[in-house]
Coordinates of C-alpha atoms in Angstrom, one line a residue:
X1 CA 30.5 19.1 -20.7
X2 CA 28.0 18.8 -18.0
X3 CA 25.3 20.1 -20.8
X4 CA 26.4 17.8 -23.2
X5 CA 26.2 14.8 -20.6
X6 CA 22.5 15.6 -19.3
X7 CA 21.5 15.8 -23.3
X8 CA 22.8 12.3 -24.2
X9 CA 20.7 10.9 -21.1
X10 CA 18.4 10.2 -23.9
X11 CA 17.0 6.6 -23.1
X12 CA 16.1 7.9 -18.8
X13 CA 12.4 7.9 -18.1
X14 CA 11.7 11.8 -17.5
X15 CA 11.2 11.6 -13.6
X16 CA 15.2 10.0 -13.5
X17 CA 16.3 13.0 -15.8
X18 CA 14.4 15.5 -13.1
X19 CA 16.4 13.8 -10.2
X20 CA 19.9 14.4 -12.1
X21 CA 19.0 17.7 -13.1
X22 CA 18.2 18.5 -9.8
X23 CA 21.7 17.3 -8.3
X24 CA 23.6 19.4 -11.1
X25 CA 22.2 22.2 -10.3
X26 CA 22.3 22.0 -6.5
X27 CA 25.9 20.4 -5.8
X28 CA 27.8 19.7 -9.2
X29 CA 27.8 22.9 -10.6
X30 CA 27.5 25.2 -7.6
X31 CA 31.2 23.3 -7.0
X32 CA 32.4 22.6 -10.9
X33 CA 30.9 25.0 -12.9
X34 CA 33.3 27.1 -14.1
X35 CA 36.3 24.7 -13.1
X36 CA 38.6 23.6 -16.3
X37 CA 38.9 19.7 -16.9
X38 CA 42.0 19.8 -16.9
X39 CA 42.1 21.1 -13.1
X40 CA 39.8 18.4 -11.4
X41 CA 42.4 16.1 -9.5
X42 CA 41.5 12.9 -8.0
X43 CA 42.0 14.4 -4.5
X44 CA 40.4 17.2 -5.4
X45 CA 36.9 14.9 -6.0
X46 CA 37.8 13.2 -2.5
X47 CA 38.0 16.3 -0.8
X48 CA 34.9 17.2 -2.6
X49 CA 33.1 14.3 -0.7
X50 CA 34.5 14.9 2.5
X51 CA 32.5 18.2 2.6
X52 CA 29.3 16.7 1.0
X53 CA 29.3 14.0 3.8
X54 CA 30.1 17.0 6.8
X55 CA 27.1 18.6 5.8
X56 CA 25.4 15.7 6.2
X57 CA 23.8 14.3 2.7
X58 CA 23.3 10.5 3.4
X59 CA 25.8 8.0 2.0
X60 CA 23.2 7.2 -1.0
X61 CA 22.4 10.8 -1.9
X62 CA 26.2 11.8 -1.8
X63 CA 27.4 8.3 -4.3
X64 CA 24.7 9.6 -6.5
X65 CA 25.9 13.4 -6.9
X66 CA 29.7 12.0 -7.0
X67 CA 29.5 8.2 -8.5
X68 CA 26.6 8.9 -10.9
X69 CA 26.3 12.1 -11.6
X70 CA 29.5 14.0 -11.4
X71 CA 31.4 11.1 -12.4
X72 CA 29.3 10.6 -15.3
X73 CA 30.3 13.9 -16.9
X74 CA 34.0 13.4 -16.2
X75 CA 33.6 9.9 -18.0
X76 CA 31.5 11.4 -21.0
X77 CA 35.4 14.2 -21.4
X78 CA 36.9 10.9 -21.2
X79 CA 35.4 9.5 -24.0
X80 CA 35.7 12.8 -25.8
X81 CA 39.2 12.6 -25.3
X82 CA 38.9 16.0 -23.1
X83 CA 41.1 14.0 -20.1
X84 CA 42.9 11.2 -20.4
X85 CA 41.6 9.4 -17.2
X86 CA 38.4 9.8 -14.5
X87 CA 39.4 12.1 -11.5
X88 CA 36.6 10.4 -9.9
X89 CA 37.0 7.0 -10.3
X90 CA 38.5 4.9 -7.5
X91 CA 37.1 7.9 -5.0
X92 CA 36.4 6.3 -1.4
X93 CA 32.4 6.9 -0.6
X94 CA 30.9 6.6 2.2
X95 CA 28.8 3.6 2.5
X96 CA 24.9 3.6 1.5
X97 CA 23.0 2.6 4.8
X98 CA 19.6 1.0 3.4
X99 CA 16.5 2.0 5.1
X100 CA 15.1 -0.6 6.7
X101 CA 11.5 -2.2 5.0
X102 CA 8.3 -2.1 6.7
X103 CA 5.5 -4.7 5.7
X104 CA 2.3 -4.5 7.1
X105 CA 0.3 -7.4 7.9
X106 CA -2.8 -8.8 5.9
X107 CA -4.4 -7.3 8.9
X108 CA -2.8 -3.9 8.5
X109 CA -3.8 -4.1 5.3
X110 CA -7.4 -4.1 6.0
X111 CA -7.5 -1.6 8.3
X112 CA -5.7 1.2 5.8
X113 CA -8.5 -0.5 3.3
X114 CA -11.2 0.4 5.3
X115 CA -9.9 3.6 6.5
X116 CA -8.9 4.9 3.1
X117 CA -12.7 4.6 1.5
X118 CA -14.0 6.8 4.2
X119 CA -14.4 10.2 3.4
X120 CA -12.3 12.6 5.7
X121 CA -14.4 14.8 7.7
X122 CA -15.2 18.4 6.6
X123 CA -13.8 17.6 2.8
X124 CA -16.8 17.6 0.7
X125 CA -16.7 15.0 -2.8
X126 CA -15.3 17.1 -5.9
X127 CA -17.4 14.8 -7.8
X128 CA -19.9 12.4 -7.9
X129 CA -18.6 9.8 -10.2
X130 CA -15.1 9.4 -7.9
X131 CA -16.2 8.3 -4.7
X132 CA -13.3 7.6 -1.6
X133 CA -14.7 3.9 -1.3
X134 CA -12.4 3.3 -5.1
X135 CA -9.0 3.8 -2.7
X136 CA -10.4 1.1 -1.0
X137 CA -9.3 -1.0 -4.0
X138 CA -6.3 1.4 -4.5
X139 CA -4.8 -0.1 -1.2
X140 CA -5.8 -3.8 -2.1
X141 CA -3.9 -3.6 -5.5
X142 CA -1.3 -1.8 -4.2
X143 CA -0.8 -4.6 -1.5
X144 CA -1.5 -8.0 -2.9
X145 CA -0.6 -7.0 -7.0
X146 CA 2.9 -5.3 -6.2
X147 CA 2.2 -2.0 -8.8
X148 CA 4.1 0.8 -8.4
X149 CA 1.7 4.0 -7.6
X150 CA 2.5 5.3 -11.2
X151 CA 1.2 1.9 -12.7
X152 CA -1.6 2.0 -10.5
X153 CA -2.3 5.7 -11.8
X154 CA -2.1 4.5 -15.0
X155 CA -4.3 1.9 -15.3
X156 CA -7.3 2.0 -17.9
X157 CA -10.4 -0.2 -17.3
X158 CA -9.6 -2.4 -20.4
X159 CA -6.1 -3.5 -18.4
X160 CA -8.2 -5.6 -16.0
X161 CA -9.5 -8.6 -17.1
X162 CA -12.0 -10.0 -14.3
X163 CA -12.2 -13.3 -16.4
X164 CA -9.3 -14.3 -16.3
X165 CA -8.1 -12.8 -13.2
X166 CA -5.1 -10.8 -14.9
X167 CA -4.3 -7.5 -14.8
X168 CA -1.9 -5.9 -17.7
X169 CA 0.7 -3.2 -16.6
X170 CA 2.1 -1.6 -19.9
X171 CA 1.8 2.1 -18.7
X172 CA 2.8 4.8 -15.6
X173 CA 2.2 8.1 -14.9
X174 CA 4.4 10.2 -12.8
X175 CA 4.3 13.6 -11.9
X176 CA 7.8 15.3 -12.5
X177 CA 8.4 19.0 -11.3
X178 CA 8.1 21.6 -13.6
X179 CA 7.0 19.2 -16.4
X180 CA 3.6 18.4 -15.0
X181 CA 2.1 14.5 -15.8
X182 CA 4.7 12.2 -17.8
X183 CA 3.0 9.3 -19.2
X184 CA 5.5 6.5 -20.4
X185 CA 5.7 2.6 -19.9
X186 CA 6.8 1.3 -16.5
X187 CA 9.9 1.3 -15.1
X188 CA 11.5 -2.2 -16.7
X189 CA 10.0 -0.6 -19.8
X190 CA 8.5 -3.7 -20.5
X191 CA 4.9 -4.6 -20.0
X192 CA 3.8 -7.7 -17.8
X193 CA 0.9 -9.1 -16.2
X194 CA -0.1 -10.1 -12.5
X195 CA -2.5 -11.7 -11.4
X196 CA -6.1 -10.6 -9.5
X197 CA -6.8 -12.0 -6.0
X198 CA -10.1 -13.6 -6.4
X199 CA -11.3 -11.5 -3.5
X200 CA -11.3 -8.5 -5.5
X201 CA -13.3 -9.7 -8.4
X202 CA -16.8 -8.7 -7.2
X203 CA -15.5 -5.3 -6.1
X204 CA -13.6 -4.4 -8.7
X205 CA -16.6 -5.6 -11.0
X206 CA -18.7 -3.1 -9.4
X207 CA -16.4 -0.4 -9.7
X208 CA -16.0 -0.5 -13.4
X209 CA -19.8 -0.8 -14.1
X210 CA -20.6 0.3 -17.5
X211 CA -17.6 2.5 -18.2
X212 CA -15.1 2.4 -21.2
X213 CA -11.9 0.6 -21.8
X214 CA -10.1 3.4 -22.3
X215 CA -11.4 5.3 -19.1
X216 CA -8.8 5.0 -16.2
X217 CA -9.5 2.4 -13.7
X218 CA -9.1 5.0 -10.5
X219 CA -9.3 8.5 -10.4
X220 CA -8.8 11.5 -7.9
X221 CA -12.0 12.9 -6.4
X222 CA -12.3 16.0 -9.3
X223 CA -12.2 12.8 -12.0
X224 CA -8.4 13.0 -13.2
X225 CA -5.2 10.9 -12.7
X226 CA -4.6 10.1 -9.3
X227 CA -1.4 12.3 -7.8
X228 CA 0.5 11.0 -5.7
X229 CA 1.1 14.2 -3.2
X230 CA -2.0 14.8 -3.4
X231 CA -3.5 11.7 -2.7
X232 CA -1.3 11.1 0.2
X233 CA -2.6 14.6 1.9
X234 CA -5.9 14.1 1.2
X235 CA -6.4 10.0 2.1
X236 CA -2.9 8.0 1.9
X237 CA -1.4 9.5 5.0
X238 CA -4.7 9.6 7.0
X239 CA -5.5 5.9 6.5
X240 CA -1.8 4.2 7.3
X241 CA -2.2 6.5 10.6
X242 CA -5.2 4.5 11.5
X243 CA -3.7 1.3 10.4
X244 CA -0.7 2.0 12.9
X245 CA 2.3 3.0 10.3
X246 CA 2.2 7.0 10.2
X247 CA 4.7 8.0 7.4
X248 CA 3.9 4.8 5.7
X249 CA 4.7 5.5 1.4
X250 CA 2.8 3.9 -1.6
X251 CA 5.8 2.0 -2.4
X252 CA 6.0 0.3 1.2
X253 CA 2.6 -1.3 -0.2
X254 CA 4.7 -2.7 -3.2
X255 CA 7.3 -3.9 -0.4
X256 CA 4.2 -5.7 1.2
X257 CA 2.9 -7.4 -1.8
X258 CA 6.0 -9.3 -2.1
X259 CA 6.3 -10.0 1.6
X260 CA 2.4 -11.0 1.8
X261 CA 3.4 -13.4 -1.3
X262 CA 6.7 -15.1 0.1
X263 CA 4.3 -15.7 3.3
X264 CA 2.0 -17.4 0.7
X265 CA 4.3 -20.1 -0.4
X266 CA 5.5 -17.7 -3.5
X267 CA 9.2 -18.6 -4.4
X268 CA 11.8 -16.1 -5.5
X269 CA 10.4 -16.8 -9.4
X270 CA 7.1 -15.5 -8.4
X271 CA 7.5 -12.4 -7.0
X272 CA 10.3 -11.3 -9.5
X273 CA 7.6 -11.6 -11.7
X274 CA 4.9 -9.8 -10.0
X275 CA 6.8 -6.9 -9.3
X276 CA 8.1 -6.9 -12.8
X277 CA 12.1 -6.8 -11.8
X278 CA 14.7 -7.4 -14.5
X279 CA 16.1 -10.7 -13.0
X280 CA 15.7 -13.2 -9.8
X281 CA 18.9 -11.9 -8.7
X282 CA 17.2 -8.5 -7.9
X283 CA 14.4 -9.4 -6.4
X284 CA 16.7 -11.4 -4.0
X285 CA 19.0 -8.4 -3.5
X286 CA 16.0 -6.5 -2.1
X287 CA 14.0 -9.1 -0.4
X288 CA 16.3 -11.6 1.0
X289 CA 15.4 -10.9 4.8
X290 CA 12.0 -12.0 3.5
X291 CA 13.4 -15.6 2.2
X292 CA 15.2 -16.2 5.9
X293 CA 11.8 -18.2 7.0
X294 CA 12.5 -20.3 3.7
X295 CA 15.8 -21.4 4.7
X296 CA 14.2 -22.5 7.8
X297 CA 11.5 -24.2 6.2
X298 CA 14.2 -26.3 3.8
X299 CA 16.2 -26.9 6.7
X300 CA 13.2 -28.8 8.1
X301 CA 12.4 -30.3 4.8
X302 CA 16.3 -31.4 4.7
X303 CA 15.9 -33.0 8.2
X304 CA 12.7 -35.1 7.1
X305 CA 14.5 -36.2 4.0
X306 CA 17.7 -37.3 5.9
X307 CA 15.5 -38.9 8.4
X308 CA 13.5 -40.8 6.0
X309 CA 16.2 -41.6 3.8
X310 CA 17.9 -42.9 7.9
X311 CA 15.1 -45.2 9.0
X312 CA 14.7 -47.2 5.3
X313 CA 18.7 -48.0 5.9
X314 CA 18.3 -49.1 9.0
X315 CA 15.3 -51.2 7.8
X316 CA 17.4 -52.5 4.9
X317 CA 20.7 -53.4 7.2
X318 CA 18.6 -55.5 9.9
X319 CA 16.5 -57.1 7.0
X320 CA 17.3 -61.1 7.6
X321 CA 18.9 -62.8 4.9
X322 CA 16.9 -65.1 2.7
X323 CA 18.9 -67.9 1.2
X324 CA 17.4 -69.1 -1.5
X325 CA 18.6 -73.1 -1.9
X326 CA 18.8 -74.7 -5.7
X327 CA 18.6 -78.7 -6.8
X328 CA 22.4 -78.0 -7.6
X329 CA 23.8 -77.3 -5.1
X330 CA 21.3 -78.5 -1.9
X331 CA 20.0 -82.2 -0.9
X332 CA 16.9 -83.2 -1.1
X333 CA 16.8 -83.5 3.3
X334 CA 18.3 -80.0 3.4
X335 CA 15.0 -78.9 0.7
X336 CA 12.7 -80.2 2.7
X337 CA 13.8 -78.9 6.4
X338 CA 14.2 -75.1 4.2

């Protein structure tokens, strides 16, 4: 059954599949494998967990193995009509602690920018057409665009559009263990467009020179796609230490983009749309510590608008009256003292 779930997985990108291969084959089946259907018993899945949490798998890793996973296969037997209900579901989990996000500051930014395009002493260039001064730009998209280090990878020459400022993302690259390079489309699977600081026109501009559309925007030293291990040993790593956030990942640069954004006046709209998420709603599941200062800020807004709307009242109420007088109903004496 477990086969016959990781083959219907049809419509994962090929990095996802890796992950869920890799927890069947180191906890689900190790524990499962040669256990009958029939025998799984809803406390026997809770004991299950008990042990996965005392030896210390983290709250996320162990809902994914149990939740996702495991419980995946048992619901693909009941829809076979191999069991009649889910052993797993209604199984208590432990709870998912989120990792807290780091954003670097525009200034952070810089730094890493300016660290990253110089070439680490005692590594000579692999070759002369890929020069360390390109992750220079590498760092600047990756911060003020929002692309995901596969998208980044991915990009050919005839994605950027210095024009009009836009930048397409319709592909990704990612490296998947034992596969090698997957090419596919990005993770929403849908293509979208951000838009190019201005900053980076001239740059950029220079970078691309004379070369092809179809040529890749950035490439490793040696002239192929970009990896993503192996650009974190050889420059990543090295320049976020010198910006003052050792350990820092690519995708804490996508974290920045949308917190260097919100700090721009970007609403909620905006950056779901630069990072490419499915909806608002996610975007504001991930980022809502970063829209606390906006709350603030329309509290503010709310106080000047009360205030505003206070003082023309007040104006209004202590206006004197005017009493206009008519031939009808007023003498001529009373007309002429008015």
């Amino acid at each position: 059954m477990a086969e016959k779930w990781t083959a219907s997985k049809v419509g994962l990108k090929a990095s996802t599949r890796a992950v869920y291969a890799a927890v069947m084959e180191d906890h689900v089946l190790p524990r499962w494998r040669d256990v009958p259907l029939s025998a799984i018993g809803h406390e026997d899945v809770q004991s299950w967990v008990a042990d996965l949490v005392a030896k210390g798998l983290s709250g996320a890793h162990v809902r994914k193995i149990v939740g996702v996973v495991f419980g995946g296969v048992l619901g693909l037997a009941v829809r076979a009509n191999r069991l009649p209900a889910n052993p797993a579901a209604g199984v208590e989990m432990p709870r998912a602690k989120s990792k807290p996000k780091r954003y670097l500051t525009a200034d952070q930014v810089e730094i890493m920018a300016a660290a990253a395009a110089t070439l680490p002493a005692g590594r000579p260039r692999l070759a002369s057409n890929a020069s360390f001064a390109q992750y220079r730009l590498v760092v600047f998209i990756l911060a003020y665009c929002g692309l995901r280090w596969s998208e980044v990878a991915a990009l050919r020459i005839g994605a950027v559009d210095l024009t009009t400022r836009r930048i397409t993302v319709s592909a990704a690259v990612v490296e998947v263990d034992g596969t090698g390079l997957v090419w596919d489309t990005p993770k929403s699977h849908e293509a979208r467009w951000g838009s190019i600081p201005r900053f980076l026109v001239d740059d950029l501009q220079d970078h691309v020179g004379e070369r092809q559309p179809e040529e890749l925007l950035f490439r490793s030293p040696d002239g192929s796609v970009m990896r993503n291990r192996k650009a974190r040993r050889a420059w990543f790593n090295g320049a976020a230490a010198t910006a003052g956030v050792a350990g820092l990942t690519p995708h804490e640069l996508r974290h920045t983009a949308a917190s260097l954004a919100v700090s721009a006046g970007a609403n909620v709209k905006a950056v779901q749309r630069m990072l490419g998420h499915a909806s608002a709603a996610m975007t504001l599941d991930l980022y809502a510590d970063l829209f606390d200062d906006d709350l603030e800020a329309v509290a503010e807004r709310l106080d000047v608008l009360r205030e505003t709307a206070r003082v023309a009242r007040s104006l209004h109420d202590h206006q004197p009256t005017v009493v206009v007088a008519t031939p009808e109903t007023t003498t001529a004496p009373e007309i002429q003292g008015l």
